[in-house]
Amino acid sequence: MIKRLTVLSLLFLLVFPFSAYAGIPLDTVKGHVNSILDVLRDPALKGESGKKMKKEKIRAISEKMFDYTELSRRTLGPNWNKFNASQQKDFIELYRSILEDAYVDKITSYTDEKVLFNKENTLTEKTTEVQTTIITKKADIPIFYRVISRGDTWRVYDVVIEGVSLISNYRSQFKEILMNKTPDALLDTLRKKVGKA
Amino acid sequence: MKQTGIYLLALIACMVIVVPSLYADSSSPVLEPPAQVSTVIPETAQQPQPETTAAEETSKTEAETEFSEDEGNAITIADPIYPWNKAMYHFNDKLYFWVLKPVAKGYSSVMPEDIRIVTRNFFSNLTTPIRFVGCLLQLRVKDAGNELVRFVYNSTAGVLGLADAAKADFNIVRRDEDVGQALGSYGIGHGFYIVWPFIGPSSLRDTVGWAGDYFLDPVSYVNPMEASFGIRAYDKVNETSLRIGDYEDLKKAAIDPYVSIRNAYIQHRKNKVDE
């Protein structure tokens, strides 16, 4: 009996540290990134139609992975409150389209890259940074996902690539535009960019 | 023999820079970071955080505090020579699309990727003095030692630096340090943003840093000058060939590419200094 308990507790000790150190935020990001990698490596998705399917699937994953409202709010910062409710809604949609257009194409060009999930870095009570590295043949690229606690899950609200925060970068651009333009004018600029003008 | 001369020169250059820097370091608290000078005054400084009443929903309160938290991290840079910078941004943009990219594409069509990566390793190994001194200037003796070990090991086991053997065998990775970062670590701010033709985004501080790097780069001592420029141009083409698409993606993602690049530059440099 005692022997069995020892074995059990040893087993427990062996298993427990992994689940304790690899926290929920890291696992959440890892799950999404791995499902994207699965889509990219799916041998059934070939050619032009396959590429289209891949993009669709990646979009669907990004929907679950990101909190676009949080991302938009933090990107605009204090300017967020200058937008009324419907403007905010439009902004979130347009911004999401821009980000998807910009990054989904790039991601679909990846195939044999390896991703390391290095560690978690707690930022605030509700936010954590999951540090990963993409290993490519040409270089190792550090990519950090900043996630926020949303109910029982964690959603990405910022991506920091080689030290450059996505939302800070866009914030600097939007800030410059909003210094001389109204929220509506900014939305028009975004519509043109997305091609829905 | 010539190479020994180059490294002797580099070593002398180190000493010339290290000695005054020791004084600079001890007096570093006096150096007020001019980074605070910015075109855009952080919003938090302008307006105090709105007091949120208990009646307001918690999520909003959170958002407010997090805005200020993000804003606090926001880094800006003064851009007083904007007309020049914008002109140079356009110049470099055209230079890339009309000259650099076609050349790099032609080059990569005849040169296999593996060889281009090996070439990059070779150039990277040559610039060890820049990183070594960059570490020393920050009194990061261990990192400096690692750079030295990398240089010796990669030059021998890695065959003239063609392979990054130190990373492969001992996981000693390259520390991207330079004189500009060392200056940054003393608390010296960027001053203002400068875009140089051919070279690209920089700042007052990093331009001074580059001047230091120039003297630490063995390629600068190649005679005649044309050969030195030729080697640099080749390095640039080789590097570009490994990065075709990056600049295009950045531009495609941006709403205002000029502002996006300026911000990416200072964020990237700040991250390097903090590292």
mmCIF file with all atom_site columns, C-alpha atoms in Angstrom, chain A residues 70 73-82 98 101-103 105-106 123-124 126-127 135 137-140 146 148 150 157 160-177 179 186 189-190 193, chain B residues 39-43 47 59-60 62-64 66-67 69-71 73-76 82 113-114 116-117 120 167 173 241-246 249 251-265 267-268 271:
data_model
loop_
_atom_site.group_PDB
_atom_site.id
_atom_site.type_symbol
_atom_site.label_atom_id
_atom_site.label_alt_id
_atom_site.label_comp_id
_atom_site.label_asym_id
_atom_site.label_entity_id
_atom_site.label_seq_id
_atom_site.pdbx_PDB_ins_code
_atom_site.Cartn_x
_atom_site.Cartn_y
_atom_site.Cartn_z
_atom_site.occupancy
_atom_site.B_iso_or_equiv
_atom_site.pdbx_formal_charge
_atom_site.auth_seq_id
_atom_site.auth_comp_id
_atom_site.auth_asym_id
_atom_site.auth_atom_id
_atom_site.pdbx_PDB_model_num
ATOM 1   C CA . GLU A 1 70  ? -9.612  44.636 -26.679 1.00 0.00 ? 70  GLU A CA 1
ATOM 2   C CA . ARG A 1 73  ? -9.446  49.592 -27.685 1.00 0.00 ? 73  ARG A CA 1
ATOM 3   C CA . ARG A 1 74  ? -5.830  49.395 -26.689 1.00 0.00 ? 74  ARG A CA 1
ATOM 4   C CA . THR A 1 75  ? -4.660  50.454 -30.125 1.00 0.00 ? 75  THR A CA 1
ATOM 5   C CA . LEU A 1 76  ? -6.690  53.649 -30.026 1.00 0.00 ? 76  LEU A CA 1
ATOM 6   C CA . GLY A 1 77  ? -5.929  54.254 -26.358 1.00 0.00 ? 77  GLY A CA 1
ATOM 7   C CA . PRO A 1 78  ? -7.606  57.409 -25.056 1.00 0.00 ? 78  PRO A CA 1
ATOM 8   C CA . ASN A 1 79  ? -8.843  58.141 -28.589 1.00 0.00 ? 79  ASN A CA 1
ATOM 9   C CA . TRP A 1 80  ? -11.196 55.155 -28.239 1.00 0.00 ? 80  TRP A CA 1
ATOM 10  C CA . ASN A 1 81  ? -13.623 57.316 -26.287 1.00 0.00 ? 81  ASN A CA 1
ATOM 11  C CA . LYS A 1 82  ? -13.818 59.812 -29.167 1.00 0.00 ? 82  LYS A CA 1
ATOM 12  C CA . ILE A 1 98  ? -6.508  45.061 -42.272 1.00 0.00 ? 98  ILE A CA 1
ATOM 13  C CA . ASP A 1 101 ? -5.094  40.888 -44.975 1.00 0.00 ? 101 ASP A CA 1
ATOM 14  C CA . ALA A 1 102 ? -1.630  41.803 -43.786 1.00 0.00 ? 102 ALA A CA 1
ATOM 15  C CA . TYR A 1 103 ? -0.771  38.678 -41.845 1.00 0.00 ? 103 TYR A CA 1
ATOM 16  C CA . ASP A 1 105 ? -0.976  35.878 -46.532 1.00 0.00 ? 105 ASP A CA 1
ATOM 17  C CA . LYS A 1 106 ? 2.352   35.916 -44.805 1.00 0.00 ? 106 LYS A CA 1
ATOM 18  C CA . LEU A 1 123 ? 2.213   41.436 -16.797 1.00 0.00 ? 123 LEU A CA 1
ATOM 19  C CA . THR A 1 124 ? -0.760  42.351 -14.620 1.00 0.00 ? 124 THR A CA 1
ATOM 20  C CA . LYS A 1 126 ? -5.386  39.888 -15.921 1.00 0.00 ? 126 LYS A CA 1
ATOM 21  C CA . THR A 1 127 ? -2.669  39.974 -18.561 1.00 0.00 ? 127 THR A CA 1
ATOM 22  C CA . ILE A 1 135 ? 12.799  28.947 -35.814 1.00 0.00 ? 135 ILE A CA 1
ATOM 23  C CA . LYS A 1 137 ? 16.182  28.429 -41.671 1.00 0.00 ? 137 LYS A CA 1
ATOM 24  C CA . LYS A 1 138 ? 17.157  32.070 -42.054 1.00 0.00 ? 138 LYS A CA 1
ATOM 25  C CA . ALA A 1 139 ? 16.671  33.340 -38.519 1.00 0.00 ? 139 ALA A CA 1
ATOM 26  C CA . ASP A 1 140 ? 15.095  32.852 -35.112 1.00 0.00 ? 140 ASP A CA 1
ATOM 27  C CA . ARG A 1 146 ? 0.065   39.281 -24.881 1.00 0.00 ? 146 ARG A CA 1
ATOM 28  C CA . ILE A 1 148 ? -5.930  38.878 -21.396 1.00 0.00 ? 148 ILE A CA 1
ATOM 29  C CA . ARG A 1 150 ? -11.610 36.451 -20.621 1.00 0.00 ? 150 ARG A CA 1
ATOM 30  C CA . TYR A 1 157 ? -4.683  41.498 -27.566 1.00 0.00 ? 157 TYR A CA 1
ATOM 31  C CA . VAL A 1 160 ? 5.217   41.715 -30.081 1.00 0.00 ? 160 VAL A CA 1
ATOM 32  C CA . ILE A 1 161 ? 7.561   40.715 -32.886 1.00 0.00 ? 161 ILE A CA 1
ATOM 33  C CA . GLU A 1 162 ? 11.265  41.308 -32.280 1.00 0.00 ? 162 GLU A CA 1
ATOM 34  C CA . GLY A 1 163 ? 10.438  43.887 -29.655 1.00 0.00 ? 163 GLY A CA 1
ATOM 35  C CA . VAL A 1 164 ? 7.924   45.754 -31.813 1.00 0.00 ? 164 VAL A CA 1
ATOM 36  C CA . SER A 1 165 ? 4.423   45.790 -30.362 1.00 0.00 ? 165 SER A CA 1
ATOM 37  C CA . LEU A 1 166 ? 1.735   45.607 -32.993 1.00 0.00 ? 166 LEU A CA 1
ATOM 38  C CA . ILE A 1 167 ? -0.762  47.774 -31.123 1.00 0.00 ? 167 ILE A CA 1
ATOM 39  C CA . SER A 1 168 ? 1.833   50.415 -30.215 1.00 0.00 ? 168 SER A CA 1
ATOM 40  C CA . ASN A 1 169 ? 2.891   50.588 -33.839 1.00 0.00 ? 169 ASN A CA 1
ATOM 41  C CA . TYR A 1 170 ? -0.667  51.099 -35.086 1.00 0.00 ? 170 TYR A CA 1
ATOM 42  C CA . ARG A 1 171 ? -1.374  53.469 -32.208 1.00 0.00 ? 171 ARG A CA 1
ATOM 43  C CA . SER A 1 172 ? 1.399   55.770 -33.395 1.00 0.00 ? 172 SER A CA 1
ATOM 44  C CA . GLN A 1 173 ? -0.146  55.800 -36.866 1.00 0.00 ? 173 GLN A CA 1
ATOM 45  C CA . PHE A 1 174 ? -3.750  56.339 -35.743 1.00 0.00 ? 174 PHE A CA 1
ATOM 46  C CA . LYS A 1 175 ? -2.688  59.003 -33.283 1.00 0.00 ? 175 LYS A CA 1
ATOM 47  C CA . GLU A 1 176 ? -1.002  60.982 -36.029 1.00 0.00 ? 176 GLU A CA 1
ATOM 48  C CA . ILE A 1 177 ? -4.111  60.716 -38.221 1.00 0.00 ? 177 ILE A CA 1
ATOM 49  C CA . MET A 1 179 ? -4.546  64.726 -34.585 1.00 0.00 ? 179 MET A CA 1
ATOM 50  C CA . LEU A 1 186 ? -10.071 57.776 -40.151 1.00 0.00 ? 186 LEU A CA 1
ATOM 51  C CA . THR A 1 189 ? -9.099  55.903 -44.736 1.00 0.00 ? 189 THR A CA 1
ATOM 52  C CA . LEU A 1 190 ? -9.381  52.383 -43.345 1.00 0.00 ? 190 LEU A CA 1
ATOM 53  C CA . LYS A 1 193 ? -7.269  50.449 -47.348 1.00 0.00 ? 193 LYS A CA 1
ATOM 54  C CA . THR B 2 39  ? 6.532   65.506 -30.748 1.00 0.00 ? 39  THR B CA 1
ATOM 55  C CA . VAL B 2 40  ? 3.665   63.853 -29.003 1.00 0.00 ? 40  VAL B CA 1
ATOM 56  C CA . ILE B 2 41  ? 3.310   64.474 -25.331 1.00 0.00 ? 41  ILE B CA 1
ATOM 57  C CA . PRO B 2 42  ? 2.030   61.278 -23.761 1.00 0.00 ? 42  PRO B CA 1
ATOM 58  C CA . GLU B 2 43  ? -1.661  61.590 -23.192 1.00 0.00 ? 43  GLU B CA 1
ATOM 59  C CA . GLN B 2 47  ? -4.752  64.890 -18.897 1.00 0.00 ? 47  GLN B CA 1
ATOM 60  C CA . SER B 2 59  ? -14.436 46.510 -17.192 1.00 0.00 ? 59  SER B CA 1
ATOM 61  C CA . LYS B 2 60  ? -14.371 50.175 -18.044 1.00 0.00 ? 60  LYS B CA 1
ATOM 62  C CA . GLU B 2 62  ? -9.865  48.317 -16.066 1.00 0.00 ? 62  GLU B CA 1
ATOM 63  C CA . ALA B 2 63  ? -9.735  49.623 -19.588 1.00 0.00 ? 63  ALA B CA 1
ATOM 64  C CA . GLU B 2 64  ? -8.915  53.091 -18.339 1.00 0.00 ? 64  GLU B CA 1
ATOM 65  C CA . GLU B 2 66  ? -4.780  49.727 -18.944 1.00 0.00 ? 66  GLU B CA 1
ATOM 66  C CA . PHE B 2 67  ? -4.861  52.594 -21.406 1.00 0.00 ? 67  PHE B CA 1
ATOM 67  C CA . GLU B 2 69  ? -0.423  51.473 -18.727 1.00 0.00 ? 69  GLU B CA 1
ATOM 68  C CA . ASP B 2 70  ? -0.082  51.065 -22.503 1.00 0.00 ? 70  ASP B CA 1
ATOM 69  C CA . GLU B 2 71  ? 0.365   54.774 -22.925 1.00 0.00 ? 71  GLU B CA 1
ATOM 70  C CA . ASN B 2 73  ? 4.980   52.297 -22.498 1.00 0.00 ? 73  ASN B CA 1
ATOM 71  C CA . ALA B 2 74  ? 4.365   54.330 -25.609 1.00 0.00 ? 74  ALA B CA 1
ATOM 72  C CA . ILE B 2 75  ? 7.638   55.584 -26.933 1.00 0.00 ? 75  ILE B CA 1
ATOM 73  C CA . THR B 2 76  ? 7.826   58.507 -29.235 1.00 0.00 ? 76  THR B CA 1
ATOM 74  C CA . TYR B 2 82  ? 10.550  65.710 -41.026 1.00 0.00 ? 82  TYR B CA 1
ATOM 75  C CA . GLU B 2 113 ? 19.916  30.001 -50.169 1.00 0.00 ? 113 GLU B CA 1
ATOM 76  C CA . ASP B 2 114 ? 22.369  27.906 -48.168 1.00 0.00 ? 114 ASP B CA 1
ATOM 77  C CA . ARG B 2 116 ? 23.607  33.101 -48.939 1.00 0.00 ? 116 ARG B CA 1
ATOM 78  C CA . ILE B 2 117 ? 23.097  32.118 -45.312 1.00 0.00 ? 117 ILE B CA 1
ATOM 79  C CA . ARG B 2 120 ? 25.715  36.195 -43.983 1.00 0.00 ? 120 ARG B CA 1
ATOM 80  C CA . LYS B 2 167 ? 25.389  28.359 -31.624 1.00 0.00 ? 167 LYS B CA 1
ATOM 81  C CA . VAL B 2 173 ? 24.050  32.910 -29.407 1.00 0.00 ? 173 VAL B CA 1
ATOM 82  C CA . SER B 2 241 ? 18.138  38.571 -50.751 1.00 0.00 ? 241 SER B CA 1
ATOM 83  C CA . LEU B 2 242 ? 17.324  36.789 -47.486 1.00 0.00 ? 242 LEU B CA 1
ATOM 84  C CA . ARG B 2 243 ? 14.689  39.353 -46.559 1.00 0.00 ? 243 ARG B CA 1
ATOM 85  C CA . ILE B 2 244 ? 12.791  39.962 -49.777 1.00 0.00 ? 244 ILE B CA 1
ATOM 86  C CA . GLY B 2 245 ? 9.182   40.490 -48.842 1.00 0.00 ? 245 GLY B CA 1
ATOM 87  C CA . ASP B 2 246 ? 9.718   41.834 -45.315 1.00 0.00 ? 246 ASP B CA 1
ATOM 88  C CA . ASP B 2 249 ? 4.777   43.228 -45.870 1.00 0.00 ? 249 ASP B CA 1
ATOM 89  C CA . LYS B 2 251 ? 4.293   48.607 -46.063 1.00 0.00 ? 251 LYS B CA 1
ATOM 90  C CA . LYS B 2 252 ? 1.230   46.543 -46.868 1.00 0.00 ? 252 LYS B CA 1
ATOM 91  C CA . ALA B 2 253 ? 0.245   46.288 -43.215 1.00 0.00 ? 253 ALA B CA 1
ATOM 92  C CA . ALA B 2 254 ? 0.739   49.985 -42.512 1.00 0.00 ? 254 ALA B CA 1
ATOM 93  C CA . ILE B 2 255 ? -1.807  52.752 -42.754 1.00 0.00 ? 255 ILE B CA 1
ATOM 94  C CA . ASP B 2 256 ? 1.008   55.315 -42.835 1.00 0.00 ? 256 ASP B CA 1
ATOM 95  C CA . PRO B 2 257 ? 4.254   53.469 -43.694 1.00 0.00 ? 257 PRO B CA 1
ATOM 96  C CA . TYR B 2 258 ? 6.491   56.391 -42.752 1.00 0.00 ? 258 TYR B CA 1
ATOM 97  C CA . VAL B 2 259 ? 5.053   56.617 -39.235 1.00 0.00 ? 259 VAL B CA 1
ATOM 98  C CA . SER B 2 260 ? 4.953   52.831 -38.920 1.00 0.00 ? 260 SER B CA 1
ATOM 99  C CA . ILE B 2 261 ? 8.637   52.464 -39.784 1.00 0.00 ? 261 ILE B CA 1
ATOM 100 C CA . ARG B 2 262 ? 9.642   55.328 -37.507 1.00 0.00 ? 262 ARG B CA 1
ATOM 101 C CA . ASN B 2 263 ? 7.770   53.736 -34.622 1.00 0.00 ? 263 ASN B CA 1
ATOM 102 C CA . ALA B 2 264 ? 9.088   50.249 -35.390 1.00 0.00 ? 264 ALA B CA 1
ATOM 103 C CA . TYR B 2 265 ? 12.625  51.625 -35.427 1.00 0.00 ? 265 TYR B CA 1
ATOM 104 C CA . GLN B 2 267 ? 10.557  50.275 -30.479 1.00 0.00 ? 267 GLN B CA 1
ATOM 105 C CA . HIS B 2 268 ? 13.121  47.878 -31.872 1.00 0.00 ? 268 HIS B CA 1
ATOM 106 C CA . ASN B 2 271 ? 14.032  46.692 -26.913 1.00 0.00 ? 271 ASN B CA 1
#
